[in-house]
Structure formats: C-alpha cells, structure tokens
CSV table of C-alpha atoms and ligand atoms in Angstrom, one decimal:
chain,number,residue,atom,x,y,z
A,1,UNK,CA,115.7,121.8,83.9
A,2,UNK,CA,117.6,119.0,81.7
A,3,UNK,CA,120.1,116.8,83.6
A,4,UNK,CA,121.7,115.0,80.0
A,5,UNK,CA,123.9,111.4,81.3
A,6,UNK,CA,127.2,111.7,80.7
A,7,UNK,CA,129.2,108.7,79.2
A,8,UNK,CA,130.6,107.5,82.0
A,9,UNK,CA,127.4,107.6,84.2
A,10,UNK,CA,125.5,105.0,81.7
A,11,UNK,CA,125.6,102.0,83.2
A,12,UNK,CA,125.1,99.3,80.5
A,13,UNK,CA,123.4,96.2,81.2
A,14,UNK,CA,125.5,94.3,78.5
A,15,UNK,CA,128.3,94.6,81.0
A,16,UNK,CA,125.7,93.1,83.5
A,17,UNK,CA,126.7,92.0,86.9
A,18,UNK,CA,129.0,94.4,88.5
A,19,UNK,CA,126.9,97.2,87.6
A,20,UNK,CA,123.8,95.6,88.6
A,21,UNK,CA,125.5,95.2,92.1
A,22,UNK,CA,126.9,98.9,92.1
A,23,UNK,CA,123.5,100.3,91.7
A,24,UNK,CA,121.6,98.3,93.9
A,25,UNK,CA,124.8,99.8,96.4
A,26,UNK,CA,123.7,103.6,95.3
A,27,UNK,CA,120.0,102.6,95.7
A,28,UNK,CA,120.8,102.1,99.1
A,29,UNK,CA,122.9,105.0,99.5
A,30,UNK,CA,119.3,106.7,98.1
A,31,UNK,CA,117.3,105.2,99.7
A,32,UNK,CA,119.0,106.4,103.4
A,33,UNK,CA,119.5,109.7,102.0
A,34,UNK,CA,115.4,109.7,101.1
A,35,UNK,CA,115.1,108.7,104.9
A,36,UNK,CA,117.2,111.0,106.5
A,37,UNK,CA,115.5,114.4,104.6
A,38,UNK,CA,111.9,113.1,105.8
A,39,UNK,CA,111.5,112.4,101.9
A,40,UNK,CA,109.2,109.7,99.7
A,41,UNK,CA,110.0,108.3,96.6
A,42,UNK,CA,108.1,106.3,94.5
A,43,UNK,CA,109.2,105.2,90.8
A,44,UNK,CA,106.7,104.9,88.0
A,45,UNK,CA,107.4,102.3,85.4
A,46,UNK,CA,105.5,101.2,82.1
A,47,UNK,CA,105.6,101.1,78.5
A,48,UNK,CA,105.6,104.7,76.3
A,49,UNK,CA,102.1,105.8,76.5
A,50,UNK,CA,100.7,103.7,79.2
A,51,UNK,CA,100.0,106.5,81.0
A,52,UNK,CA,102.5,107.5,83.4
A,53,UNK,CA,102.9,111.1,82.6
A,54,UNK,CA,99.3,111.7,82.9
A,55,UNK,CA,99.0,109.8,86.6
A,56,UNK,CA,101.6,111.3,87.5
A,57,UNK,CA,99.7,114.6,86.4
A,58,UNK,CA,96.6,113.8,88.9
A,59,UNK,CA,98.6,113.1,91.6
A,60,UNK,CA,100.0,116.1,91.4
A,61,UNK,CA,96.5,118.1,91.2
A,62,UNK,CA,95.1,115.5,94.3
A,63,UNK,CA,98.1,115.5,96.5
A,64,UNK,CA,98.7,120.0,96.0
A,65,UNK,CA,98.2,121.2,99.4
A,66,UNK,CA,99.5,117.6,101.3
A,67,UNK,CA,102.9,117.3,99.7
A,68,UNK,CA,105.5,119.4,98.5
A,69,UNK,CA,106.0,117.5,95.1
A,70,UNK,CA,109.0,117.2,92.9
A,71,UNK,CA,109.5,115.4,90.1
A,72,UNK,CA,112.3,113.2,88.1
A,73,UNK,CA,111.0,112.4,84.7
A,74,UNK,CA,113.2,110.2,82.7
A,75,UNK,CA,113.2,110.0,78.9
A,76,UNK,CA,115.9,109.1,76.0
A,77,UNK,CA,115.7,112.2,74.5
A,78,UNK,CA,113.0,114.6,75.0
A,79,UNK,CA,111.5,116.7,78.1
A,80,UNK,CA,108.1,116.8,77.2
A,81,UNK,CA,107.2,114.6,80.4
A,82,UNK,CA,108.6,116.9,82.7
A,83,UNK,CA,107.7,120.4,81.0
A,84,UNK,CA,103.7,118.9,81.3
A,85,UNK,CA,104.0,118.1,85.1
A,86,UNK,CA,105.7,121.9,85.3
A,87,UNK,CA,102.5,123.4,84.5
A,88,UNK,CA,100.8,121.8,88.0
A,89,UNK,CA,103.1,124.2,89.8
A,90,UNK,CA,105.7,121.1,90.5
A,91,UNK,CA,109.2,121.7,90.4
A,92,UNK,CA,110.2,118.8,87.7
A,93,UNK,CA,113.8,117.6,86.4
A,94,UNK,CA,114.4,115.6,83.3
A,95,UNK,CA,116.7,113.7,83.0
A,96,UNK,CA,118.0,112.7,79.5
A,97,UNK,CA,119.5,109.4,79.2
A,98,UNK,CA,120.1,109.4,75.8
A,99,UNK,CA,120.7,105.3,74.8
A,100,UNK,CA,120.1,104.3,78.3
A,101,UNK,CA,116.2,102.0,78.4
A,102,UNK,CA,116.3,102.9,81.9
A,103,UNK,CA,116.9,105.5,85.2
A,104,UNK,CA,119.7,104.2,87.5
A,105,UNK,CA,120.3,105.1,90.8
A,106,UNK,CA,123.3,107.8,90.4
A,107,UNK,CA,121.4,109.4,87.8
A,108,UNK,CA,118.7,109.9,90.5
A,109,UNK,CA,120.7,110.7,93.6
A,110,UNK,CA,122.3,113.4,90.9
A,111,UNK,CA,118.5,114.8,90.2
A,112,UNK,CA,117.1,114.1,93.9
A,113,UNK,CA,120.0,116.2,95.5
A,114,UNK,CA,118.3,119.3,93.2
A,115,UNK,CA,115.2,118.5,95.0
A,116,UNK,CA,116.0,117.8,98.1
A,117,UNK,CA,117.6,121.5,98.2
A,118,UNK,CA,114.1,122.8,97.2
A,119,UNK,CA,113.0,121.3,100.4
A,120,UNK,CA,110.4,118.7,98.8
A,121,UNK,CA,108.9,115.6,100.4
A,122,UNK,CA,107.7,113.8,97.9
A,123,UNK,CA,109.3,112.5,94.7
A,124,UNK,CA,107.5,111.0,92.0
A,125,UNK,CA,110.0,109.6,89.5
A,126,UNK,CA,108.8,108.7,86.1
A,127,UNK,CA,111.0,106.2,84.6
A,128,UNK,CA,112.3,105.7,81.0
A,129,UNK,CA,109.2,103.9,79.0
A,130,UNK,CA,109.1,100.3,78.6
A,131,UNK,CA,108.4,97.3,80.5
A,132,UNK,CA,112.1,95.6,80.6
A,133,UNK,CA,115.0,97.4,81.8
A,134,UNK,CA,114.1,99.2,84.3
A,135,UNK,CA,112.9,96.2,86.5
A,136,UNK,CA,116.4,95.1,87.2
A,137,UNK,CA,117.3,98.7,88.7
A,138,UNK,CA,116.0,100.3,91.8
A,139,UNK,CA,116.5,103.6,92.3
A,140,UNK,CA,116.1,103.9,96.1
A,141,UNK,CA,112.2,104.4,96.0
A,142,UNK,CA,110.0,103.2,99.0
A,143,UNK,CA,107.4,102.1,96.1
A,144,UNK,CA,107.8,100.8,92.4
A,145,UNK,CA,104.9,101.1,90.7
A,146,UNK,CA,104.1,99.7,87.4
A,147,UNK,CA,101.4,101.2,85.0
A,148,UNK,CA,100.5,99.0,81.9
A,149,UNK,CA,97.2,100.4,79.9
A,150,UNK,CA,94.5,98.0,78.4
A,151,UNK,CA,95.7,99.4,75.2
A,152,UNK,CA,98.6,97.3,75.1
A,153,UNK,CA,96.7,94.1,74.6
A,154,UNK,CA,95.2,91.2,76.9
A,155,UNK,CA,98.9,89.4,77.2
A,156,UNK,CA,100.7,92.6,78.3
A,157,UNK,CA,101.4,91.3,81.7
A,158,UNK,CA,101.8,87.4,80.8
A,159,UNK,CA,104.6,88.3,79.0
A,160,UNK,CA,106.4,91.0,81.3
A,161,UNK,CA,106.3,89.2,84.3
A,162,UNK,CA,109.4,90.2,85.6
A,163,UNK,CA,108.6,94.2,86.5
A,164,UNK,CA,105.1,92.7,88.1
A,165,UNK,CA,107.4,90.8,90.2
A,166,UNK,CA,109.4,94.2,91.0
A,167,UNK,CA,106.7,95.7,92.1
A,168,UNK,CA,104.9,96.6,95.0
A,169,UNK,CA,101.4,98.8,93.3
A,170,UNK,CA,100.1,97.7,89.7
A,171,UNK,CA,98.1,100.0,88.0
A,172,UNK,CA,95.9,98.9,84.8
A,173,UNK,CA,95.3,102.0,83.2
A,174,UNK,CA,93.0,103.3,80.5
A,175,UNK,CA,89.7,101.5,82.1
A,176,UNK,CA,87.1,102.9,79.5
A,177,UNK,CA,88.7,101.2,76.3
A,178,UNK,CA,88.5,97.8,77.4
A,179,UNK,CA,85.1,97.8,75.3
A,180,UNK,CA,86.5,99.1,72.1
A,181,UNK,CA,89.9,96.8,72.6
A,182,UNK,CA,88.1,93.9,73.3
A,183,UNK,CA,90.5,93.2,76.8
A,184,UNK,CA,89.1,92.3,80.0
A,185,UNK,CA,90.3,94.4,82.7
A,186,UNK,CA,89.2,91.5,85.3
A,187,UNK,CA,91.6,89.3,83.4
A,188,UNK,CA,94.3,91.7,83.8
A,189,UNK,CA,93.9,92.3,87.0
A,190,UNK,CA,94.3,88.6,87.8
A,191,UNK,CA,97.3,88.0,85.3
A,192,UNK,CA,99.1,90.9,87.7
A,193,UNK,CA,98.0,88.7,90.7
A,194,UNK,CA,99.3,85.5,89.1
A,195,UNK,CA,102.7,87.3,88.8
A,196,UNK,CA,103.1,89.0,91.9
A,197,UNK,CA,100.6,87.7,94.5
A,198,UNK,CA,101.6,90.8,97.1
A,199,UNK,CA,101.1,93.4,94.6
A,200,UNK,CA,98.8,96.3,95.2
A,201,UNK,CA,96.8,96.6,92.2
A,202,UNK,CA,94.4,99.5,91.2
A,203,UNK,CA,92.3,100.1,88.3
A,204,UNK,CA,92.4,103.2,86.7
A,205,UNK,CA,91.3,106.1,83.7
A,206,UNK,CA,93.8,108.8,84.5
A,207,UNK,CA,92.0,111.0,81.8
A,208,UNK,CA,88.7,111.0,84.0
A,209,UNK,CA,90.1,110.7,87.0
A,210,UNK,CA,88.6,107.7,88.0
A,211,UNK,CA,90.8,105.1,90.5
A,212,UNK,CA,93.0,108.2,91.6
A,213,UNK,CA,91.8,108.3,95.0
A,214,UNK,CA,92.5,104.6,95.6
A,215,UNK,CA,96.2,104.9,93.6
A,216,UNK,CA,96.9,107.0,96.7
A,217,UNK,CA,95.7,105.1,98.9
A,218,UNK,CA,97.5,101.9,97.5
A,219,UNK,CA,100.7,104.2,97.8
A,220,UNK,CA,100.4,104.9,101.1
A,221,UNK,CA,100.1,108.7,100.6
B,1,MG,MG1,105.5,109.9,80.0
C-alpha cells in the first residue's frame, strides 16, 4: 500500500513557525488517538542506510507472537522499505512524501487510521532518512528513536546534536565495522551521552542480530 502526499498536506519548514506549531497540535491529536486504541508508536529516525529498515526487520521477527505489528515506512520516492518489512508477515504502508525530508503528523494520523482498522498494537514508523528534519517534527510516538551506524564516521553525532536531543533511545548501529572504519563505538556512545544525558542508548549489529534483545528492552516492549 502507497499513501503519495498530496500538495497541500506538505508542510514546508521554509514557512517555519505556524506549521511547526500545527503539527506539534496533530501530534497531540495522535498521540490521544494512539492512547485511546490501546496502541504504541515508536518513530525511527537516522540517516539513508543507517540501518533503520533492517532493525525495524528484527523487531519484527523478535516481537511476532507479542505484538500485532504494523508499519509506516516513510521515503521520498520509493517503497522498497515497506515491501521488505511485508515479507515478515507485517501489514506495512508507505508513505511517499515526494520533496518532503521528513514524516509529519497528518501524514501519519492519515496512515495510522489504516492500521488502527486492522486492529494492530504496535506501530513502528520508519521516518524519511536523514538526521535533520525530522527532529523538529513529532509524530505522536511514545518513543523517538534515533539509529546512526559507525559507518557514518566518528563526528556523526557531534555534529547532529539536535535529533540526539529529540530523542529518548539512541541506537549505534553496525557494531562489527568499527575495526575496518577505524571509529570507536565507546566514543560514540559517549558523544550521544554528551548530547542528550537521558537518552537510552543501545549498541547494535542488526545484520547479526546482536543488541536486539536490549533495543527492546530500551523501548519498553
Ligand atoms: Mg530504510
């Protein structure tokens, strides 16, 4: 299933305020209507290939049996995200928001409602990748999670402080190439500390498998 944004549901950040304040109004809205259907919601953010699709992946193989999972993956133009958690047996909806850097909260009350009919409790949302925009926008989530990779380079987090700060769980993903890349993990770790000194953070190599069992635990589940 595709959900495409239509023109007048792009908020644009250039016309900052008022739509800043709008959606943190509809993330409200969400975040009541997440309560009042018994439903949790937790929104993945990150760069393109830090990892997201692929945690989101695991949780979906751990957490079978526990939850009934949906998912909202959001991308500018493809559904690749969401057609590779379909094949865990989730029912997934992408939403395409075509110039958009980032999911806002209509655009996932629109794809929640879906869900909500197909009587999930659980909503992973995967948001559109990169480390900026979507920081400023909540969608309504009880968590915000942010997944950086060791891949992206020792000052990943220095410099993107602001989505740390967004936060509530940090994952550092992509544990086994800290060798090769020549990055300390334990210097990551402490750089996400630095910026957010509440944040949950949890070390991980989603390809193995490794750290999965204490991402759920970090997000409550
Ligand atoms: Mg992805």
């Amino acid at each position: 299933m595709i959900i495409t944004a239509d023109e007048d549901e792009v908020l644009d950040i250039e016309l900052e305020e008022d739509f800043l304040k709008a959606n943190e109004r509809m993330a409200k809205l969400n975040r009541r209507t997440f309560d009042r259907a018994g439903v949790k919601v937790i929104d993945f953010m990150g760069s393109i290939g830090a990892g997201k699709t692929m945690l989101i992946e695991r949780l979906a193989v751990a957490l079978r049996g526990k939850y009934r999972m949906g998912v909202i993956a959001g991308d500018t133009t493809t559904a690749i995200d969401a057609e590779r958690v379909a094949k865990h047996g989730v029912t997934s909806i992408q939403i395409n928001t075509g110039r958009l850097c980032h999911l806002d909260a209509p655009l996932v009350r629109k794809a929640a409602k879906k869900l909500l009919r197909e009587r999930v409790n659980l909503i992973l949302i995967e948001n559109v990748g990169n480390l900026i925009c979507p920081a400023e926008f909540p969608l309504g989530a009880h968590k915000r999670v942010v997944v950086v990779s060791v891949t992206e380079g020792e000052y990943m987090i220095k410099k993107k402080n602001d989505i740390f700060r967004a936060a509530e769980v940090a994952v550092i993903n992509k544990k086994d190439m800290s060798g090769p890349m020549g990055v300390d993990v334990d210097g990551l770790v402490k750089d996400a500390n630095d910026a957010n000194p509440k944040i949950k953070v949890v070390v991980t190599n989603a390809r193995s498998g490794e750290g999965i069992p204490e991402l759920i635990g970090a997000l409550e589940l």
